[in-house]
CSV table of C-alpha atoms in Angstrom, one decimal:
chain,number,residue,atom,x,y,z
A,634,UNK,CA,9.4,27.9,18.5
A,635,UNK,CA,7.3,27.6,15.5
A,636,UNK,CA,6.9,23.9,14.5
A,637,UNK,CA,6.7,24.6,10.7
A,638,UNK,CA,10.0,22.8,9.6
A,639,UNK,CA,11.4,25.8,7.7
A,640,UNK,CA,14.4,25.2,5.5
A,641,UNK,CA,16.6,27.9,6.9
A,642,UNK,CA,18.2,28.4,10.4
A,643,UNK,CA,15.7,29.9,13.0
A,644,UNK,CA,16.7,32.8,15.2
A,645,UNK,CA,17.2,32.7,19.0
A,646,UNK,CA,14.4,31.5,21.2
A,647,UNK,CA,12.2,33.9,23.0
A,648,UNK,CA,12.8,32.3,26.2
A,649,UNK,CA,15.8,30.5,27.9
A,650,UNK,CA,16.8,29.5,31.3
A,651,UNK,CA,20.4,28.6,31.2
A,652,UNK,CA,22.7,27.3,33.9
A,653,UNK,CA,20.3,24.6,35.4
A,654,UNK,CA,22.0,21.4,36.5
A,655,UNK,CA,21.1,17.8,35.9
A,656,UNK,CA,19.1,17.5,39.1
A,657,UNK,CA,16.9,20.3,37.8
A,658,UNK,CA,16.4,18.6,34.5
A,659,UNK,CA,15.7,15.3,36.3
A,660,UNK,CA,12.9,16.9,38.2
A,661,UNK,CA,11.5,18.4,35.0
A,662,UNK,CA,11.6,15.1,33.2
A,663,UNK,CA,9.9,13.4,35.9
A,664,UNK,CA,6.9,15.9,35.7
A,665,UNK,CA,6.3,15.3,31.9
A,666,UNK,CA,3.3,13.1,30.9
A,667,UNK,CA,4.7,9.6,29.5
A,668,UNK,CA,2.8,10.2,26.2
A,669,UNK,CA,4.4,13.6,25.7
A,670,UNK,CA,7.8,12.2,26.6
A,671,UNK,CA,7.3,9.6,23.9
A,672,UNK,CA,6.4,12.2,21.3
A,673,UNK,CA,9.5,14.3,22.3
A,674,UNK,CA,11.8,11.3,22.0
A,675,UNK,CA,10.5,9.9,18.8
A,676,UNK,CA,10.7,13.4,17.3
A,677,UNK,CA,14.3,13.8,18.4
A,678,UNK,CA,15.2,10.5,17.0
A,679,UNK,CA,13.5,11.0,13.7
A,680,UNK,CA,14.8,14.5,13.2
A,681,UNK,CA,11.6,15.3,11.3
A,682,UNK,CA,8.2,16.1,12.8
A,683,UNK,CA,6.4,14.4,9.7
A,684,UNK,CA,8.3,11.2,10.0
A,685,UNK,CA,7.6,11.3,13.9
A,686,UNK,CA,4.0,11.8,13.4
A,687,UNK,CA,3.9,8.8,11.0
A,688,UNK,CA,5.6,6.5,13.4
A,689,UNK,CA,3.4,7.6,16.4
A,690,UNK,CA,0.3,7.2,14.2
A,691,UNK,CA,-0.9,10.8,14.9
A,692,UNK,CA,-1.4,13.9,12.9
A,693,UNK,CA,1.8,16.2,12.5
A,694,UNK,CA,-0.4,19.3,13.6
A,695,UNK,CA,-1.2,17.3,16.9
A,696,UNK,CA,2.5,16.4,17.5
A,697,UNK,CA,3.6,20.0,17.0
A,698,UNK,CA,0.9,21.4,19.3
A,699,UNK,CA,1.8,18.8,22.1
A,700,UNK,CA,5.7,19.8,21.7
A,701,UNK,CA,5.0,23.4,21.7
A,702,UNK,CA,2.9,23.1,24.9
A,703,UNK,CA,5.9,21.0,26.4
A,704,UNK,CA,8.3,23.9,25.4
A,705,UNK,CA,5.8,26.5,27.1
A,706,UNK,CA,5.7,24.3,30.1
A,707,UNK,CA,9.3,23.9,30.5
A,708,UNK,CA,10.3,27.5,29.4
A,709,UNK,CA,12.9,26.0,27.2
A,710,UNK,CA,13.5,25.9,23.4
A,711,UNK,CA,13.9,22.0,22.6
A,712,UNK,CA,14.5,22.0,19.1
A,713,UNK,CA,16.1,24.0,16.4
A,714,UNK,CA,17.1,23.9,12.7
A,715,UNK,CA,20.4,23.4,11.0
A,716,UNK,CA,19.8,23.9,7.3
A,717,UNK,CA,17.2,21.5,6.4
A,718,UNK,CA,17.5,19.2,9.4
A,719,UNK,CA,15.7,19.3,12.7
A,720,UNK,CA,18.2,18.9,15.8
A,721,UNK,CA,18.0,19.3,19.5
A,722,UNK,CA,19.0,22.5,21.3
A,723,UNK,CA,21.1,22.2,24.2
A,724,UNK,CA,18.2,22.2,26.5
A,725,UNK,CA,16.6,19.6,24.2
A,726,UNK,CA,19.8,17.3,24.7
A,727,UNK,CA,19.6,17.8,28.4
A,728,UNK,CA,15.9,16.7,28.6
A,729,UNK,CA,16.5,13.7,26.2
A,730,UNK,CA,19.4,12.3,28.3
A,731,UNK,CA,17.2,12.5,31.4
A,732,UNK,CA,14.2,10.9,29.6
A,733,UNK,CA,16.3,8.2,28.4
A,734,UNK,CA,17.8,7.5,31.8
A,735,UNK,CA,14.2,7.3,33.3
A,736,UNK,CA,12.9,5.0,30.4
A,737,UNK,CA,13.5,1.9,32.3
A,738,UNK,CA,11.8,3.1,35.4
A,739,UNK,CA,8.9,4.7,33.7
A,740,UNK,CA,8.4,2.1,31.1
A,741,UNK,CA,7.4,4.5,28.6
A,742,UNK,CA,4.5,3.0,26.6
A,743,UNK,CA,4.9,1.4,23.3
A,744,UNK,CA,1.6,0.7,21.9
A,745,UNK,CA,1.3,-2.8,20.0
A,746,UNK,CA,-0.3,-2.4,16.6
A,747,UNK,CA,-2.6,-5.5,15.8
A,748,UNK,CA,-1.2,-7.6,12.9
A,749,UNK,CA,-3.5,-7.4,9.9
A,750,UNK,CA,-3.3,-10.2,7.2
A,751,UNK,CA,-4.3,-9.4,3.7
A,752,UNK,CA,-4.3,-11.8,0.9
A,753,UNK,CA,-5.0,-10.3,-2.6
A,754,UNK,CA,-5.3,-11.6,-6.3
A,755,UNK,CA,-1.7,-10.8,-7.8
A,756,UNK,CA,-3.3,-8.7,-10.7
A,757,UNK,CA,-5.4,-6.8,-8.4
A,758,UNK,CA,-2.5,-6.1,-6.1
A,759,UNK,CA,-0.3,-4.9,-8.8
A,760,UNK,CA,-2.7,-3.0,-10.8
A,761,UNK,CA,-5.3,-1.5,-8.5
A,762,UNK,CA,-4.7,-1.8,-4.8
A,763,UNK,CA,-0.8,-1.4,-4.4
A,764,UNK,CA,-0.7,2.4,-4.7
A,765,UNK,CA,-3.3,2.9,-2.1
A,766,UNK,CA,-1.6,0.4,0.2
A,767,UNK,CA,1.5,2.3,-0.2
A,768,UNK,CA,-0.3,5.6,0.5
A,769,UNK,CA,-1.6,4.0,3.8
A,770,UNK,CA,1.9,3.0,4.9
A,771,UNK,CA,3.1,6.7,4.3
A,772,UNK,CA,0.2,7.9,6.5
A,773,UNK,CA,0.9,5.4,9.1
A,774,UNK,CA,4.3,4.2,9.7
A,775,UNK,CA,3.3,2.0,12.8
A,776,UNK,CA,0.8,-0.2,11.0
A,777,UNK,CA,1.6,-4.0,11.0
A,778,UNK,CA,0.4,-5.5,7.8
A,779,UNK,CA,1.1,-8.9,6.2
A,780,UNK,CA,0.3,-9.0,2.4
A,781,UNK,CA,0.1,-12.2,0.6
A,782,UNK,CA,-0.2,-12.4,-3.1
A,783,UNK,CA,-2.6,-15.0,-4.5
A,784,UNK,CA,-1.8,-16.3,-8.1
A,785,UNK,CA,-3.9,-19.5,-8.1
A,786,UNK,CA,-6.9,-21.3,-6.8
A,787,UNK,CA,-4.6,-23.5,-4.9
A,788,UNK,CA,-2.8,-20.6,-3.2
A,789,UNK,CA,-6.2,-19.2,-2.3
A,790,UNK,CA,-7.1,-22.3,-0.6
A,791,UNK,CA,-3.9,-22.4,1.4
A,792,UNK,CA,-4.2,-19.0,3.1
A,793,UNK,CA,-6.0,-18.2,6.3
A,794,UNK,CA,-6.1,-14.2,6.6
A,795,UNK,CA,-8.2,-11.4,8.0
A,796,UNK,CA,-9.2,-10.0,4.7
A,797,UNK,CA,-9.2,-11.7,1.2
A,798,UNK,CA,-9.6,-10.3,-2.3
A,799,UNK,CA,-9.8,-12.9,-5.1
A,800,UNK,CA,-11.1,-13.6,-8.6
A,801,UNK,CA,-13.7,-16.0,-9.6
A,802,UNK,CA,-14.6,-17.3,-13.0
A,803,UNK,CA,-18.4,-17.5,-12.2
A,804,UNK,CA,-21.0,-14.7,-11.2
A,805,UNK,CA,-20.7,-16.0,-7.6
A,806,UNK,CA,-17.9,-16.2,-5.3
A,807,UNK,CA,-17.3,-20.1,-5.5
A,808,UNK,CA,-14.7,-21.3,-5.3
A,809,UNK,CA,-13.5,-18.9,-2.5
A,810,UNK,CA,-11.2,-19.3,0.5
A,811,UNK,CA,-11.3,-22.3,2.6
A,812,UNK,CA,-11.7,-20.6,5.9
A,813,UNK,CA,-15.2,-19.3,7.1
A,814,UNK,CA,-15.9,-15.7,6.1
A,815,UNK,CA,-18.6,-13.2,6.4
A,816,UNK,CA,-20.9,-12.9,3.2
A,817,UNK,CA,-18.6,-12.0,0.4
A,818,UNK,CA,-18.9,-8.6,-1.6
A,819,UNK,CA,-18.8,-8.3,-5.3
A,820,UNK,CA,-16.5,-5.5,-6.1
A,821,UNK,CA,-16.1,-5.5,-9.9
A,822,UNK,CA,-16.4,-7.5,-13.1
A,823,UNK,CA,-13.3,-7.8,-15.4
A,824,UNK,CA,-13.5,-8.4,-19.1
A,825,UNK,CA,-10.2,-9.9,-20.4
A,826,UNK,CA,-8.9,-8.8,-23.8
A,827,UNK,CA,-5.6,-9.2,-25.7
A,828,UNK,CA,-3.4,-6.2,-25.3
A,829,UNK,CA,-0.4,-4.8,-27.2
A,830,UNK,CA,1.9,-1.7,-26.8
A,831,UNK,CA,1.0,1.3,-28.8
A,832,UNK,CA,4.7,1.7,-29.6
A,833,UNK,CA,4.8,-1.5,-31.5
A,834,UNK,CA,1.5,-1.4,-33.4
A,835,UNK,CA,0.1,1.5,-35.4
A,836,UNK,CA,-3.7,1.7,-35.7
A,837,UNK,CA,-4.0,0.7,-39.3
A,838,UNK,CA,-1.9,-2.4,-38.8
A,839,UNK,CA,-3.0,-3.9,-35.5
A,840,UNK,CA,-4.2,-7.5,-35.7
A,841,UNK,CA,-8.0,-7.9,-35.8
A,842,UNK,CA,-8.3,-11.7,-36.3
A,843,UNK,CA,-6.7,-14.9,-34.7
A,844,UNK,CA,-4.7,-15.4,-38.0
A,845,UNK,CA,-3.2,-11.9,-37.8
A,846,UNK,CA,-1.4,-13.1,-34.4
A,847,UNK,CA,0.9,-15.3,-36.4
A,848,UNK,CA,2.9,-12.2,-37.1
A,849,UNK,CA,3.3,-11.4,-33.4
A,850,UNK,CA,4.9,-13.2,-30.3
A,851,UNK,CA,2.5,-14.1,-27.6
A,852,UNK,CA,3.1,-13.9,-23.8
A,853,UNK,CA,1.0,-15.8,-21.2
A,854,UNK,CA,1.2,-15.4,-17.5
A,855,UNK,CA,1.4,-19.0,-16.4
A,856,UNK,CA,-1.3,-19.1,-13.5
A,857,UNK,CA,-3.7,-18.0,-16.3
A,858,UNK,CA,-3.2,-21.1,-18.0
A,859,UNK,CA,-5.3,-23.0,-15.4
A,860,UNK,CA,-8.0,-20.6,-15.6
A,861,UNK,CA,-11.3,-22.1,-17.2
A,862,UNK,CA,-12.7,-18.6,-18.0
A,863,UNK,CA,-9.6,-17.7,-20.1
A,864,UNK,CA,-9.7,-20.8,-22.2
A,865,UNK,CA,-10.4,-19.2,-25.5
A,866,UNK,CA,-7.0,-17.5,-25.2
A,867,UNK,CA,-5.3,-20.3,-23.6
A,868,UNK,CA,-6.2,-22.6,-26.6
A,869,UNK,CA,-4.5,-20.0,-29.0
A,870,UNK,CA,-1.3,-20.0,-26.8
A,871,UNK,CA,-1.3,-24.0,-26.6
A,872,UNK,CA,-1.4,-24.3,-30.4
A,873,UNK,CA,1.6,-22.1,-30.9
A,874,UNK,CA,4.8,-24.0,-32.0
A,875,UNK,CA,7.1,-21.0,-31.9
A,876,UNK,CA,6.8,-17.4,-30.9
A,877,UNK,CA,5.4,-17.8,-27.4
A,878,UNK,CA,6.7,-17.2,-24.0
A,879,UNK,CA,5.2,-18.2,-20.7
A,880,UNK,CA,6.3,-16.5,-17.4
A,881,UNK,CA,5.5,-17.0,-13.7
A,882,UNK,CA,5.8,-13.4,-12.8
A,883,UNK,CA,2.9,-11.0,-13.4
A,884,UNK,CA,5.2,-7.9,-13.8
A,885,UNK,CA,7.4,-9.6,-16.1
A,886,UNK,CA,4.5,-10.4,-18.4
A,887,UNK,CA,3.5,-6.7,-18.3
A,888,UNK,CA,7.1,-5.8,-19.2
A,889,UNK,CA,7.2,-8.3,-22.1
A,890,UNK,CA,4.1,-6.6,-23.6
A,891,UNK,CA,5.3,-2.9,-22.9
A,892,UNK,CA,8.9,-3.5,-24.2
A,893,UNK,CA,9.1,-6.8,-25.9
A,894,UNK,CA,6.6,-6.3,-28.6
A,895,UNK,CA,4.4,-9.2,-27.4
A,896,UNK,CA,0.7,-9.6,-27.1
A,897,UNK,CA,-0.7,-10.9,-23.8
A,898,UNK,CA,-4.1,-11.2,-22.1
A,899,UNK,CA,-5.1,-8.5,-19.6
A,900,UNK,CA,-8.1,-7.1,-17.8
A,901,UNK,CA,-9.8,-4.4,-19.9
A,902,UNK,CA,-8.9,-1.8,-17.5
A,903,UNK,CA,-5.3,-2.0,-18.4
A,904,UNK,CA,-5.4,0.8,-20.9
A,905,UNK,CA,-6.5,3.1,-18.0
A,906,UNK,CA,-3.8,1.8,-15.7
A,907,UNK,CA,-1.1,2.2,-18.5
A,908,UNK,CA,-1.8,4.5,-21.4
A,909,UNK,CA,0.9,2.9,-23.4
A,910,UNK,CA,-1.2,-0.2,-23.7
A,911,UNK,CA,-4.1,-0.7,-26.1
A,912,UNK,CA,-6.8,-3.6,-26.1
A,913,UNK,CA,-7.4,-5.8,-29.2
A,914,UNK,CA,-11.1,-6.4,-29.1
A,915,UNK,CA,-12.7,-8.6,-31.8
A,916,UNK,CA,-9.7,-11.2,-31.9
A,917,UNK,CA,-11.6,-13.8,-30.1
A,918,UNK,CA,-15.3,-14.6,-30.6
A,919,UNK,CA,-15.9,-15.8,-27.0
A,920,UNK,CA,-16.0,-13.5,-24.2
A,921,UNK,CA,-13.7,-13.9,-21.1
A,922,UNK,CA,-14.9,-12.5,-17.8
A,923,UNK,CA,-13.9,-12.9,-14.2
A,924,UNK,CA,-15.2,-11.3,-11.1
A,925,UNK,CA,-13.6,-9.6,-8.0
A,926,UNK,CA,-14.7,-10.6,-4.4
A,927,UNK,CA,-13.9,-9.2,-1.2
A,928,UNK,CA,-14.5,-11.2,2.2
A,929,UNK,CA,-13.5,-10.9,5.8
A,930,UNK,CA,-12.6,-13.6,8.1
A,931,UNK,CA,-15.6,-14.5,10.5
A,932,UNK,CA,-13.2,-14.7,13.4
A,933,UNK,CA,-11.0,-11.6,13.1
A,934,UNK,CA,-9.0,-10.6,15.9
A,935,UNK,CA,-9.2,-6.8,15.7
A,936,UNK,CA,-12.4,-5.6,14.1
A,937,UNK,CA,-11.4,-2.0,14.0
A,938,UNK,CA,-8.1,-2.4,12.2
A,939,UNK,CA,-9.8,-4.8,9.6
A,940,UNK,CA,-12.6,-2.2,9.0
A,941,UNK,CA,-9.7,0.2,8.1
A,942,UNK,CA,-8.3,-2.1,5.4
A,943,UNK,CA,-11.8,-3.1,4.1
A,944,UNK,CA,-12.8,0.7,4.0
A,945,UNK,CA,-9.6,1.3,2.0
A,946,UNK,CA,-10.2,-1.5,-0.6
A,947,UNK,CA,-13.8,-0.4,-1.1
A,948,UNK,CA,-12.7,3.2,-1.6
A,949,UNK,CA,-10.0,2.2,-4.2
A,950,UNK,CA,-12.5,0.2,-6.3
A,951,UNK,CA,-15.1,3.0,-6.0
A,952,UNK,CA,-12.6,5.8,-7.0
A,953,UNK,CA,-11.7,3.5,-10.2
A,954,UNK,CA,-15.3,2.7,-10.9
A,955,UNK,CA,-14.9,4.0,-14.5
A,956,UNK,CA,-12.2,1.3,-15.1
A,957,UNK,CA,-14.8,-1.4,-14.7
A,958,UNK,CA,-17.9,0.1,-16.2
């Protein structure tokens, strides 16, 4: 059969050998390579070659090729389509039953994936890295990944992970994680500016001084209140006796700005991430900057898996270089 997952019902197979009993299928099942048997069983369970390939962490083209070779070897059509769904043929059902019966004897291999522990500063995880991590999971459904969000210096000091991505106030990586790492790598410098939603402010009426902020509600992500590099903005918030809201969830602060007519402090790349937000330069005389650092634990358990995550992070930042320049 053609392994192209068509939407319509396929025609009859070019070859069939009906009438074989269970003993014949048992012999055939014993002849199949354990890896190919696993490919077949996972495909049968998923009912979709793409999903099965993701689960097996192989390319869909390779999976289809191996299954086509299996059909050619057995001289039986194992899969068919009903509407948009992939189902087993009668012969495929016979083979599946025998392989399941043999599973305990043959101990069909299940490859254990290494656990990768990743800690990321919450704004970086939400704004920059999250989409590419989701894309990684779409490509590789068998990956074992623990993602930890860092929202403060205290949480940075508390974690011990394989890869860590954090924000520092100074040009150097100090203070960094508490565990021993390889030399940290600087990924970007972030300039922080107050932001407002375009829908709530026309160009001619946008505030251009601290005094103009009196007509607007301010919102602050609570962890930023402890950041030394952001003190010019923090002082403005602290002086407020009304029209101010502090939140502990980064995503909620963004919604307050997008939909609540609030002004909040965000990295300058935010207008690239969300075209509905616009920066307000010139409100504060002092510059507010932070730096993004990447480091790898000096004692990682699986270097190859960690290199995959590090390469993903570096590629993500390189692909968004215009956000930071």
